[in-house]
Amino acid sequence: MQKKFTVNPWEVTGEVDYGKLIKEFGVQPLSKELIEKIEKKAGGTHLYLRRGLFFSHRDFDVIMDEYEKGKEFVLYTGRGPSGRTHLGHLIPWIFTAYLQKAFGCKLYFQMTDDEKFLMRDVGLEEAVGYSYDNALDVIAAGMEPGKTVIFSDVEYIKTIYRIALDVAKRVTFSTAKAVFGFTNSSNIGIIFFPAVQASPAFMAQMLEKRNVNCLIPCAIDQDPYWRIARDVAPALGMPKPAGIYSKFLPGLQGVGGKMSASKEDTAIYTTDSAPVARKKVMAAFTGGRATVAEQKEKGGNPEVCVVHQWLYYMFEENDEKLRNSFDDCKAGRILCGECKKYLADKVCRFLEEHQKKRENAKKEIDRFMVKD
Ligand code: TRP
């Protein structure tokens, strides 16, 4: 029997079959050739490409072809600020910073405090507050000042609204229902909202009259929004935005779904102290056996191990070390405690660095945030 999973902008559950998702969403796998093109321009590889954390795209090949012919592109990504930032959120941002540096792009970063107010149990001012709090993590991920604008929807809506109206006029309720699964009990705020999320994809062209393409690096669950944006683009006289999509970093308690901000122990927050982070990693779900004796005899199961996946996707750059720990696990030569400690050290080192940059971002934030 097929295992069930769900991926949409408001829900990611179950063990995601990314191959199947590529077919369902109608996106393209990232080819070796395309990856090489990015890496060549960036003057180096990126772990997330090498390990397939970014795995699919829409029209990224078109963007690259046009770029080679002289057409620049801007970047657009965002965050739904419903709480503190965790490590899973950082993945598209770190990757966006890499692309920004490689291609010298301007970046538009949207904080959808409106969306979170409409869809989650979070107050409006609380969500706006998180826009500013989370922006510190965005800046700490390495975005360039002078080339990056970050905005809260609530505080920039006057600028966004003109674009959103242009989009909304061309999206029927029937399309929105088909794409997002809206029903008669959906609140009417969220029915308009897709026009708001589509808008930044057209900001460079509409606000600055630039003849550029737009690339959206994000997790795959946001793709439904870009289907809408791409549908209306020709009617607006705009290029269709392209996307480059990541998988989800699994939560610490198991491989089903993504890290959840509402389940504290499944995620490591960027502001967690070293002891808190260490404790969470040490309690992670692994592929270990019930007893040490059994593990030594039969070996562990790194395929299902969250610790292994975190090392694979984010924390172990060294291919050989990764392979060795995989083989040692399978052969029963190492125990889960050792791997967890190894990962915890890496996570704590990462947090220490990030927190320094985050602290520094408090002085820089005015150079990034714009509002009406
Ligand atoms: N809807 C996204 C979320 O809930 C936030 C978002 C807005 C976004 N614009 C984006 C994410 C562009 C990625 C790219 O997290």
PDB file of C-alpha atoms and ligand atoms in Angstrom, residues 76-80 110 112 115-116 197 216 218 222 225-226, ligand 1:
ATOM      1  CA  TYR A  76      12.227  36.552  -4.149  1.00  0.00           C
ATOM      2  CA  THR A  77      11.593  34.483  -1.042  1.00  0.00           C
ATOM      3  CA  GLY A  78       9.744  34.822   2.230  1.00  0.00           C
ATOM      4  CA  ARG A  79       8.619  33.584   5.582  1.00  0.00           C
ATOM      5  CA  GLY A  80       5.328  33.169   7.401  1.00  0.00           C
ATOM      6  CA  GLN A 110       8.271  38.959   2.156  1.00  0.00           C
ATOM      7  CA  THR A 112       3.510  37.151   5.473  1.00  0.00           C
ATOM      8  CA  GLU A 115      -1.228  35.060   6.158  1.00  0.00           C
ATOM      9  CA  LYS A 116      -0.245  33.728   9.562  1.00  0.00           C
ATOM     10  CA  GLN A 197       2.053  36.365  -2.022  1.00  0.00           C
ATOM     11  CA  ILE A 216      12.027  32.075  -6.161  1.00  0.00           C
ATOM     12  CA  CYS A 218      11.902  28.106  -1.424  1.00  0.00           C
ATOM     13  CA  GLN A 222       5.021  27.029  -1.705  1.00  0.00           C
ATOM     14  CA  TYR A 225       1.365  30.147  -5.116  1.00  0.00           C
ATOM     15  CA  TRP A 226       3.730  30.250  -8.062  1.00  0.00           C
TER      16      TRP A 226
HETATM   17  N1  TRP B   1       3.818  31.476   2.739  1.00  0.00           N
HETATM   18  C1  TRP B   1       5.161  31.367   3.230  1.00  0.00           C
HETATM   19  C2  TRP B   1       5.148  30.690   4.588  1.00  0.00           C
HETATM   20  O1  TRP B   1       4.130  30.476   5.189  1.00  0.00           O
HETATM   21  C3  TRP B   1       5.840  32.694   3.317  1.00  0.00           C
HETATM   22  C4  TRP B   1       6.259  33.232   1.971  1.00  0.00           C
HETATM   23  C5  TRP B   1       5.815  34.375   1.349  1.00  0.00           C
HETATM   24  C6  TRP B   1       7.231  32.681   1.103  1.00  0.00           C
HETATM   25  N2  TRP B   1       6.426  34.580   0.190  1.00  0.00           N
HETATM   26  C7  TRP B   1       7.312  33.574  -0.016  1.00  0.00           C
HETATM   27  C8  TRP B   1       8.049  31.554   1.174  1.00  0.00           C
HETATM   28  C9  TRP B   1       8.188  33.295  -1.055  1.00  0.00           C
HETATM   29  C10 TRP B   1       8.915  31.293   0.126  1.00  0.00           C
HETATM   30  C11 TRP B   1       8.986  32.157  -0.981  1.00  0.00           C
HETATM   31  O2  TRP B   1       6.187  30.358   5.121  1.00  0.00           O
END
